[in-house]
N, CA, C and O atoms as a DFTB+ gen file, in Angstrom:
580 C
 N C O
     1  1     101.775      10.308      15.118
     2  2     100.855       9.207      15.077
     3  2     101.562       8.046      14.379
     4  3     102.185       8.215      13.331
     5  1     101.453       6.889      14.975
     6  2     102.101       5.713      14.393
     7  2     101.275       5.191      13.230
     8  3     100.104       5.531      13.066
     9  1     101.918       4.358      12.434
    10  2     101.247       3.765      11.286
    11  2     100.049       2.932      11.745
    12  3      99.020       2.928      11.070
    13  1     100.154       2.239      12.854
    14  2      99.057       1.429      13.375
    15  2      97.881       2.322      13.787
    16  3      96.726       1.970      13.548
    17  1      98.171       3.486      14.409
    18  2      97.109       4.410      14.815
    19  2      96.403       5.009      13.593
    20  3      95.206       5.291      13.639
    21  1      97.154       5.200      12.500
    22  2      96.530       5.726      11.286
    23  2      95.553       4.719      10.688
    24  3      94.488       5.092      10.196
    25  1      95.921       3.449      10.734
    26  2      95.051       2.417      10.171
    27  2      93.866       2.104      11.078
    28  3      92.793       1.754      10.586
    29  1      94.039       2.223      12.384
    30  2      92.995       1.871      13.353
    31  2      92.812       3.038      14.320
    32  3      93.423       3.047      15.389
    33  1      91.984       4.022      13.966
    34  2      91.809       5.167      14.854
    35  2      91.194       4.736      16.193
    36  3      90.505       3.721      16.298
    37  1      91.471       5.539      17.182
    38  2      90.909       5.254      18.498
    39  2      89.388       5.312      18.440
    40  3      88.800       5.991      17.598
    41  1      88.785       4.592      19.342
    42  2      87.325       4.528      19.389
    43  2      86.738       5.927      19.593
    44  3      85.750       6.275      18.947
    45  1      87.321       6.725      20.466
    46  2      86.822       8.060      20.755
    47  2      86.865       8.927      19.484
    48  3      85.924       9.676      19.221
    49  1      87.913       8.835      18.720
    50  2      88.047       9.605      17.489
    51  2      86.993       9.180      16.483
    52  3      86.383      10.025      15.828
    53  1      86.776       7.887      16.355
    54  2      85.764       7.384      15.422
    55  2      84.372       7.842      15.836
    56  3      83.566       8.221      14.987
    57  1      84.082       7.811      17.137
    58  2      82.772       8.241      17.612
    59  2      82.563       9.738      17.392
    60  3      81.463      10.168      17.044
    61  1      83.613      10.529      17.592
    62  2      83.504      11.969      17.332
    63  2      83.176      12.223      15.864
    64  3      82.328      13.058      15.550
    65  1      83.837      11.514      14.982
    66  2      83.584      11.675      13.550
    67  2      82.160      11.292      13.186
    68  3      81.507      11.976      12.398
    69  1      81.684      10.201      13.759
    70  2      80.318       9.758      13.478
    71  2      79.308      10.771      14.001
    72  3      78.316      11.058      13.330
    73  1      79.546      11.315      15.189
    74  2      78.634      12.304      15.769
    75  2      78.621      13.577      14.930
    76  3      77.560      14.159      14.706
    77  1      79.781      14.011      14.467
    78  2      79.857      15.213      13.642
    79  2      79.109      15.000      12.331
    80  3      78.404      15.897      11.869
    81  1      79.252      13.830      11.731
    82  2      78.541      13.527      10.489
    83  2      77.038      13.518      10.688
    84  3      76.291      14.020       9.849
    85  1      76.593      12.947      11.801
    86  2      75.163      12.911      12.091
    87  2      74.621      14.320      12.307
    88  3      73.522      14.642      11.856
    89  1      75.391      15.158      12.997
    90  2      74.961      16.533      13.245
    91  2      74.853      17.305      11.935
    92  3      73.907      18.070      11.746
    93  1      75.798      17.116      11.040
    94  2      75.742      17.787       9.745
    95  2      74.533      17.325       8.941
    96  3      73.849      18.140       8.321
    97  1      74.270      16.037       8.952
    98  2      73.124      15.505       8.214
    99  2      71.818      16.050       8.779
   100  3      70.919      16.420       8.023
   101  1      71.710      16.101      10.103
   102  2      70.492      16.616      10.734
   103  2      70.306      18.094      10.412
   104  3      69.189      18.539      10.145
   105  1      71.388      18.849      10.435
   106  2      71.323      20.276      10.117
   107  2      70.884      20.499       8.685
   108  3      70.057      21.370       8.416
   109  1      71.425      19.726       7.771
   110  2      71.047      19.863       6.368
   111  2      69.586      19.505       6.172
   112  3      68.875      20.158       5.407
   113  1      69.135      18.457       6.873
   114  2      67.735      18.054       6.761
   115  2      66.817      19.139       7.303
   116  3      65.795      19.444       6.689
   117  1      67.164      19.727       8.443
   118  2      66.341      20.772       9.046
   119  2      66.300      22.007       8.152
   120  3      65.253      22.641       8.022
   121  1      67.420      22.351       7.542
   122  2      67.468      23.532       6.708
   123  2      66.729      23.357       5.400
   124  3      66.255      24.334       4.820
   125  1      66.624      22.131       4.929
   126  2      65.963      21.924       3.645
   127  2      64.491      22.318       3.711
   128  3      63.907      22.623       2.670
   129  1      63.864      22.326       4.891
   130  2      62.471      22.723       5.023
   131  2      62.295      24.208       5.213
   132  3      61.166      24.694       5.268
   133  1      63.380      24.935       5.315
   134  2      63.302      26.368       5.547
   135  2      63.490      27.114       4.237
   136  3      64.259      26.686       3.376
   137  1      62.816      28.181       4.095
   138  2      62.985      29.015       2.918
   139  2      63.118      30.452       3.338
   140  3      63.020      30.785       4.519
   141  1      63.340      31.292       2.368
   142  2      63.384      32.716       2.648
   143  2      61.968      33.218       2.868
   144  3      61.020      32.620       2.360
   145  1      61.803      34.309       3.617
   146  2      60.455      34.821       3.835
   147  2      59.726      35.014       2.510
   148  3      60.278      35.544       1.546
   149  1      58.468      34.569       2.488
   150  2      57.666      34.693       1.292
   151  2      57.810      33.531       0.320
   152  3      57.085      33.461      -0.672
   153  1      58.745      32.610       0.597
   154  2      58.916      31.452      -0.266
   155  2      58.316      30.230       0.402
   156  3      58.334      30.111       1.627
   157  1      57.795      29.341      -0.387
   158  2      57.255      28.095       0.114
   159  2      58.373      27.067       0.183
   160  3      59.240      27.041      -0.691
   161  1      58.368      26.216       1.211
   162  2      59.392      25.186       1.354
   163  2      59.229      24.107       0.299
   164  3      60.204      23.461      -0.083
   165  1      58.019      23.906      -0.170
   166  2      57.758      22.907      -1.196
   167  2      57.105      23.603      -2.369
   168  3      56.544      24.688      -2.211
   169  1      57.167      23.000      -3.540
   170  2      56.498      23.629      -4.673
   171  2      55.003      23.726      -4.413
   172  3      54.452      22.922      -3.661
   173  1      54.341      24.701      -5.026
   174  2      52.908      24.828      -4.815
   175  2      52.183      23.545      -5.211
   176  3      52.557      22.887      -6.182
   177  1      51.141      23.193      -4.450
   178  2      50.418      21.974      -4.781
   179  2      49.747      22.094      -6.136
   180  3      49.398      23.189      -6.579
   181  1      49.571      20.950      -6.789
   182  2      48.909      20.967      -8.090
   183  2      47.410      21.119      -7.886
   184  3      46.861      20.708      -6.863
   185  1      46.775      21.702      -8.853
   186  2      45.326      21.850      -8.837
   187  2      44.780      21.132     -10.061
   188  3      45.505      20.937     -11.036
   189  1      43.510      20.737     -10.023
   190  2      42.960      20.027     -11.167
   191  2      43.071      20.865     -12.446
   192  3      42.705      22.041     -12.454
   193  1      43.567      20.269     -13.502
   194  2      43.646      20.960     -14.782
   195  2      42.523      20.508     -15.701
   196  3      42.142      21.225     -16.627
   197  1      41.998      19.327     -15.448
   198  2      40.839      18.824     -16.178
   199  2      39.656      18.835     -15.220
   200  3      39.848      18.727     -14.008
   201  1      38.456      18.963     -15.730
   202  2      37.290      18.973     -14.838
   203  2      37.204      17.716     -13.972
   204  3      37.411      16.597     -14.442
   205  1      36.892      17.936     -12.699
   206  2      36.761      16.847     -11.728
   207  2      35.407      17.003     -11.036
   208  3      35.117      18.053     -10.463
   209  1      34.591      15.968     -11.091
   210  2      33.316      15.996     -10.392
   211  2      33.589      15.817      -8.904
   212  3      34.199      14.832      -8.489
   213  1      33.134      16.775      -8.108
   214  2      33.392      16.740      -6.667
   215  2      32.312      15.990      -5.905
   216  3      32.611      15.098      -5.111
   217  1      31.078      16.346      -6.142
   218  2      29.962      15.771      -5.403
   219  2      28.783      16.711      -5.468
   220  3      28.764      17.657      -6.255
   221  1      27.801      16.442      -4.632
   222  2      26.570      17.234      -4.620
   223  2      26.823      18.633      -4.082
   224  3      27.534      18.813      -3.094
   225  1      26.234      19.618      -4.745
   226  2      26.378      21.006      -4.311
   227  2      25.779      21.212      -2.919
   228  3      26.255      22.057      -2.161
   229  1      24.736      20.444      -2.577
   230  2      24.108      20.631      -1.267
   231  2      24.956      20.097      -0.107
   232  3      24.562      20.226       1.052
   233  1      26.115      19.501      -0.406
   234  2      27.041      19.094       0.659
   235  2      27.756      20.304       1.257
   236  3      28.317      20.221       2.349
   237  1      27.733      21.425       0.540
   238  2      28.410      22.638       0.995
   239  2      27.361      23.570       1.597
   240  3      26.535      24.123       0.871
   241  1      27.390      23.749       2.926
   242  2      26.382      24.614       3.550
   243  2      26.624      26.096       3.252
   244  3      27.766      26.531       3.102
   245  1      25.540      26.859       3.169
   246  2      25.669      28.304       3.004
   247  2      26.374      28.851       4.248
   248  3      25.980      28.551       5.375
   249  1      27.406      29.646       4.037
   250  2      28.194      30.192       5.148
   251  2      29.206      29.206       5.697
   252  3      29.852      29.488       6.707
   253  1      29.359      28.062       5.057
   254  2      30.294      27.039       5.527
   255  2      31.116      26.476       4.384
   256  3      31.206      27.067       3.308
   257  1      31.711      25.325       4.639
   258  2      32.577      24.696       3.644
   259  2      32.500      23.184       3.777
   260  3      32.009      22.649       4.770
   261  1      32.999      22.515       2.751
   262  2      33.057      21.052       2.741
   263  2      34.358      20.644       2.064
   264  3      34.726      21.196       1.027
   265  1      35.049      19.678       2.651
   266  2      36.285      19.148       2.068
   267  2      35.949      17.901       1.258
   268  3      35.388      16.942       1.788
   269  1      36.287      17.919      -0.003
   270  2      36.113      16.763      -0.876
   271  2      37.437      16.019      -0.906
   272  3      38.354      16.378      -1.645
   273  1      37.522      14.973      -0.086
   274  2      38.775      14.240       0.142
   275  2      39.410      13.692      -1.130
   276  3      40.604      13.888      -1.355
   277  1      38.636      13.014      -1.957
   278  2      39.211      12.357      -3.131
   279  2      39.911      13.346      -4.061
   280  3      40.960      13.036      -4.625
   281  1      39.333      14.529      -4.218
   282  2      39.911      15.534      -5.113
   283  2      40.894      16.457      -4.402
   284  3      41.579      17.251      -5.047
   285  1      40.967      16.354      -3.055
   286  2      41.805      17.255      -2.250
   287  2      41.457      18.717      -2.540
   288  3      42.314      19.550      -2.836
   289  1      40.154      18.979      -2.437
   290  2      39.621      20.316      -2.696
   291  2      38.651      20.661      -1.574
   292  3      37.875      19.816      -1.130
   293  1      38.702      21.914      -1.118
   294  2      37.720      22.403      -0.156
   295  2      36.889      23.470      -0.869
   296  3      37.429      24.347      -1.543
   297  1      35.570      23.377      -0.709
   298  2      34.657      24.310      -1.355
   299  2      33.853      25.019      -0.279
   300  3      33.337      24.393       0.646
   301  1      33.755      26.336      -0.415
   302  2      32.930      27.112       0.508
   303  2      31.784      27.741      -0.278
   304  3      31.847      27.887      -1.499
   305  1      30.733      28.108       0.460
   306  2      29.585      28.791      -0.129
   307  2      29.297      30.012       0.750
   308  3      28.420      29.966       1.613
   309  1      30.040      31.106       0.526
   310  2      29.891      32.276       1.387
   311  2      28.494      32.884       1.359
   312  3      28.042      33.454       2.352
   313  1      27.811      32.764       0.225
   314  2      26.428      33.222       0.116
   315  2      25.698      32.258      -0.814
   316  3      26.340      31.575      -1.613
   317  1      24.391      32.188      -0.730
   318  2      23.654      31.198      -1.526
   319  2      24.003      31.226      -3.015
   320  3      23.922      32.266      -3.670
   321  1      24.395      30.055      -3.533
   322  2      24.687      29.915      -4.953
   323  2      26.066      30.375      -5.395
   324  3      26.415      30.215      -6.565
   325  1      26.860      30.940      -4.496
   326  2      28.221      31.408      -4.843
   327  2      29.228      30.461      -4.184
   328  3      29.287      30.369      -2.958
   329  1      30.011      29.765      -4.993
   330  2      30.965      28.776      -4.500
   331  2      32.391      29.223      -4.799
   332  3      32.669      29.828      -5.834
   333  1      33.281      28.910      -3.868
   334  2      34.718      29.138      -4.072
   335  2      35.435      27.855      -3.679
   336  3      35.098      27.230      -2.674
   337  1      36.420      27.468      -4.471
   338  2      37.157      26.232      -4.205
   339  2      38.644      26.523      -4.100
   340  3      39.178      27.392      -4.788
   341  1      39.298      25.774      -3.222
   342  2      40.733      25.907      -2.983
   343  2      41.350      24.531      -2.829
   344  3      40.678      23.574      -2.444
   345  1      42.616      24.444      -3.129
   346  2      43.353      23.204      -2.892
   347  2      43.309      22.890      -1.407
   348  3      43.436      23.791      -0.578
   349  1      43.131      21.622      -1.064
   350  2      43.150      21.191       0.335
   351  2      44.506      20.589       0.671
   352  3      44.609      19.697       1.513
   353  1      45.547      21.086       0.005
   354  2      46.917      20.655       0.259
   355  2      47.654      21.851       0.852
   356  3      47.741      22.906       0.224
   357  1      48.185      21.684       2.065
   358  2      48.841      22.774       2.779
   359  2      50.055      23.287       1.999
   360  3      50.855      22.501       1.491
   361  1      50.177      24.591       1.912
   362  2      51.295      25.202       1.189
   363  2      52.584      25.189       1.998
   364  3      53.629      25.587       1.483
   365  1      52.540      24.747       3.237
   366  2      53.742      24.680       4.065
   367  2      54.564      23.443       3.740
   368  3      55.727      23.563       3.355
   369  1      53.985      22.258       3.888
   370  2      54.721      21.014       3.673
   371  2      53.974      20.014       2.800
   372  3      54.412      18.873       2.652
   373  1      52.849      20.431       2.219
   374  2      52.144      19.553       1.298
   375  2      51.230      18.517       1.925
   376  3      50.859      17.552       1.258
   377  1      50.857      18.684       3.180
   378  2      49.944      17.735       3.834
   379  2      48.518      17.964       3.343
   380  3      48.106      19.102       3.119
   381  1      47.773      16.881       3.179
   382  2      46.358      16.989       2.831
   383  2      45.595      17.472       4.063
   384  3      45.866      17.037       5.182
   385  1      44.641      18.375       3.846
   386  2      43.887      18.967       4.962
   387  2      42.404      18.695       4.774
   388  3      41.841      18.962       3.712
   389  1      41.777      18.160       5.819
   390  2      40.354      17.888       5.748
   391  2      39.607      18.370       6.992
   392  3      38.382      18.265       7.046
   393  1      40.315      18.891       7.988
   394  2      39.678      19.349       9.223
   395  2      39.139      20.762       9.028
   396  3      39.896      21.695       8.756
   397  1      37.828      20.907       9.170
   398  2      37.194      22.217       9.052
   399  2      36.756      22.682      10.433
   400  3      36.103      21.943      11.169
   401  1      37.116      23.894      10.774
   402  2      36.707      24.509      12.045
   403  2      36.190      25.905      11.748
   404  3      36.946      26.788      11.343
   405  1      34.910      26.091      11.950
   406  2      34.237      27.347      11.619
   407  2      34.531      27.690      10.170
   408  3      34.163      26.909       9.292
   409  1      35.174      28.811       9.867
   410  2      35.448      29.167       8.469
   411  2      36.922      28.950       8.122
   412  3      37.497      29.703       7.337
   413  1      37.530      27.909       8.714
   414  2      38.936      27.617       8.450
   415  2      39.138      26.144       8.140
   416  3      38.444      25.276       8.671
   417  1      40.098      25.884       7.273
   418  2      40.561      24.514       7.051
   419  2      41.918      24.430       7.731
   420  3      42.783      25.281       7.525
   421  1      42.097      23.384       8.551
   422  2      43.260      23.292       9.427
   423  2      44.129      22.107       9.033
   424  3      43.636      21.007       8.785
   425  1      45.427      22.355       8.983
   426  2      46.396      21.302       8.669
   427  2      46.767      20.579       9.957
   428  3      47.226      21.196      10.918
   429  1      46.564      19.271       9.967
   430  2      46.874      18.491      11.162
   431  2      48.369      18.219      11.305
   432  3      48.813      17.781      12.367
   433  1      49.147      18.468      10.262
   434  2      50.593      18.214      10.340
   435  2      51.320      19.245      11.208
   436  3      52.057      18.877      12.123
   437  1      51.113      20.534      10.924
   438  2      51.864      21.571      11.633
   439  2      51.000      22.713      12.146
   440  3      51.530      23.689      12.677
   441  1      49.668      22.613      11.997
   442  2      48.768      23.590      12.610
   443  2      48.429      24.813      11.779
   444  3      47.731      25.700      12.271
   445  1      48.891      24.899      10.546
   446  2      48.507      26.045       9.725
   447  2      46.999      26.018       9.520
   448  3      46.385      24.952       9.496
   449  1      46.407      27.204       9.373
   450  2      44.984      27.261       9.051
   451  2      44.770      28.312       7.971
   452  3      45.512      29.289       7.865
   453  1      43.730      28.082       7.174
   454  2      43.448      28.920       6.021
   455  2      41.967      29.262       5.997
   456  3      41.127      28.442       6.370
   457  1      41.649      30.476       5.556
   458  2      40.272      30.924       5.424
   459  2      39.625      30.175       4.259
   460  3      40.176      30.151       3.159
   461  1      38.464      29.565       4.491
   462  2      37.815      28.773       3.452
   463  2      37.144      29.629       2.377
   464  3      36.773      29.110       1.324
   465  1      36.981      30.927       2.625
   466  2      36.343      31.776       1.616
   467  2      37.348      32.559       0.781
   468  3      36.998      33.069      -0.283
   469  1      38.609      32.664       1.254
   470  2      39.619      33.423       0.511
   471  2      40.892      32.617       0.234
   472  3      41.662      32.964      -0.661
   473  1      41.116      31.540       1.001
   474  2      42.353      30.770       0.872
   475  2      43.528      31.385       1.609
   476  3      44.614      30.806       1.622
   477  1      43.336      32.543       2.221
   478  2      44.421      33.246       2.915
   479  2      44.859      32.498       4.181
   480  3      44.060      31.815       4.823
   481  1      46.135      32.641       4.523
   482  2      46.687      32.034       5.737
   483  2      46.127      32.760       6.951
   484  3      46.196      33.986       7.036
   485  1      45.570      31.997       7.892
   486  2      45.106      32.571       9.162
   487  2      46.168      32.406      10.240
   488  3      46.440      33.335      11.002
   489  1      46.772      31.209      10.303
   490  2      47.868      30.952      11.237
   491  2      48.910      30.105      10.524
   492  3      48.581      29.250       9.702
   493  1      50.180      30.359      10.855
   494  2      51.301      29.646      10.234
   495  2      51.567      28.343      10.924
   496  3      50.870      27.950      11.860
   497  1      52.596      27.678      10.439
   498  2      53.778      28.182       9.760
   499  2      53.640      28.442       8.264
   500  3      54.556      29.018       7.677
   501  1      52.549      28.049       7.620
   502  2      52.395      28.332       6.189
   503  2      52.453      29.839       5.960
   504  3      51.979      30.621       6.784
   505  1      53.034      30.233       4.839
   506  2      53.134      31.652       4.488
   507  2      52.340      31.988       3.231
   508  3      51.937      33.133       3.026
   509  1      52.120      30.972       2.391
   510  2      51.448      31.185       1.109
   511  2      49.985      30.767       1.198
   512  3      49.660      29.769       1.841
   513  1      49.100      31.531       0.553
   514  2      47.676      31.150       0.554
   515  2      47.449      29.893      -0.272
   516  3      48.312      29.471      -1.042
   517  1      46.279      29.307      -0.098
   518  2      45.902      28.143      -0.896
   519  2      45.564      28.587      -2.318
   520  3      44.926      29.623      -2.507
   521  1      45.984      27.813      -3.314
   522  2      45.616      28.160      -4.684
   523  2      44.114      27.995      -4.895
   524  3      43.517      27.010      -4.460
   525  1      43.515      28.974      -5.571
   526  2      42.090      28.883      -5.877
   527  2      41.901      28.003      -7.107
   528  3      42.720      27.995      -8.026
   529  1      40.802      27.267      -7.093
   530  2      40.464      26.353      -8.177
   531  2      39.104      26.776      -8.731
   532  3      38.163      26.979      -7.965
   533  1      38.993      26.908     -10.037
   534  2      37.677      27.235     -10.588
   535  2      36.668      26.145     -10.234
   536  3      36.987      24.957     -10.285
   537  1      35.466      26.547      -9.881
   538  2      34.411      25.584      -9.535
   539  2      33.089      26.086     -10.112
   540  3      32.818      27.286     -10.139
   541  1      32.279      25.141     -10.570
   542  2      30.978      25.512     -11.124
   543  2      29.952      24.446     -10.752
   544  3      30.290      23.308     -10.427
   545  1      28.691      24.859     -10.812
   546  2      27.588      23.936     -10.569
   547  2      27.134      23.386     -11.919
   548  3      26.898      24.139     -12.865
   549  1      27.017      22.058     -11.991
   550  2      26.464      21.387     -13.173
   551  2      25.362      20.454     -12.666
   552  3      25.629      19.459     -11.992
   553  1      24.144      20.794     -12.999
   554  2      23.008      20.026     -12.477
   555  2      22.936      20.232     -10.963
   556  3      22.820      21.364     -10.494
   557  1      23.005      19.143     -10.204
   558  2      23.009      19.223      -8.747
   559  2      24.416      19.080      -8.153
   560  3      24.585      19.084      -6.934
   561  1      25.418      18.954      -9.024
   562  2      26.771      18.692      -8.546
   563  2      27.731      19.836      -8.773
   564  3      27.439      20.803      -9.477
   565  1      28.886      19.692      -8.152
   566  2      29.977      20.663      -8.309
   567  2      31.089      20.040      -9.139
   568  3      31.421      18.866      -8.978
   569  1      31.660      20.849     -10.034
   570  2      32.775      20.418     -10.867
   571  2      33.902      21.418     -10.657
   572  3      33.702      22.628     -10.763
   573  1      35.090      20.899     -10.359
   574  2      36.270      21.749     -10.165
   575  2      37.215      21.563     -11.339
   576  3      37.247      20.506     -11.970
   577  1      37.982      22.604     -11.620
   578  2      39.003      22.530     -12.659
   579  2      38.578      23.117     -13.961
   580  3      39.350      23.117     -14.920
């Protein structure tokens, strides 16, 4: 290779190098979302550590659930007067979830769904259940955390 070729590589060589770099970057990006089985790709979502007023208890139907958007919490009432609350942040990639279908909360980002009464994964790609959040009735309202 001449000194001039060393200083000014051919266009084809430069394009090959750029393509290889892009492929490596894309591969690294794709792999960063993958984990070992049983591991979450992102850290578990945070849950309220201080009490948070959610809203009226009557917003949660018996045998159903309600997503409280501001707090990112979903509350179910499997039987009269018994409430269970879970984070409404998907354990797969951290997307907020507010779509309720029957007894499931569904992530619109990648399609994971979780049981609103147990927090368990119904369909992936999520592998980890939703963290449970303590919830109680105070007066006519629900308080989480």
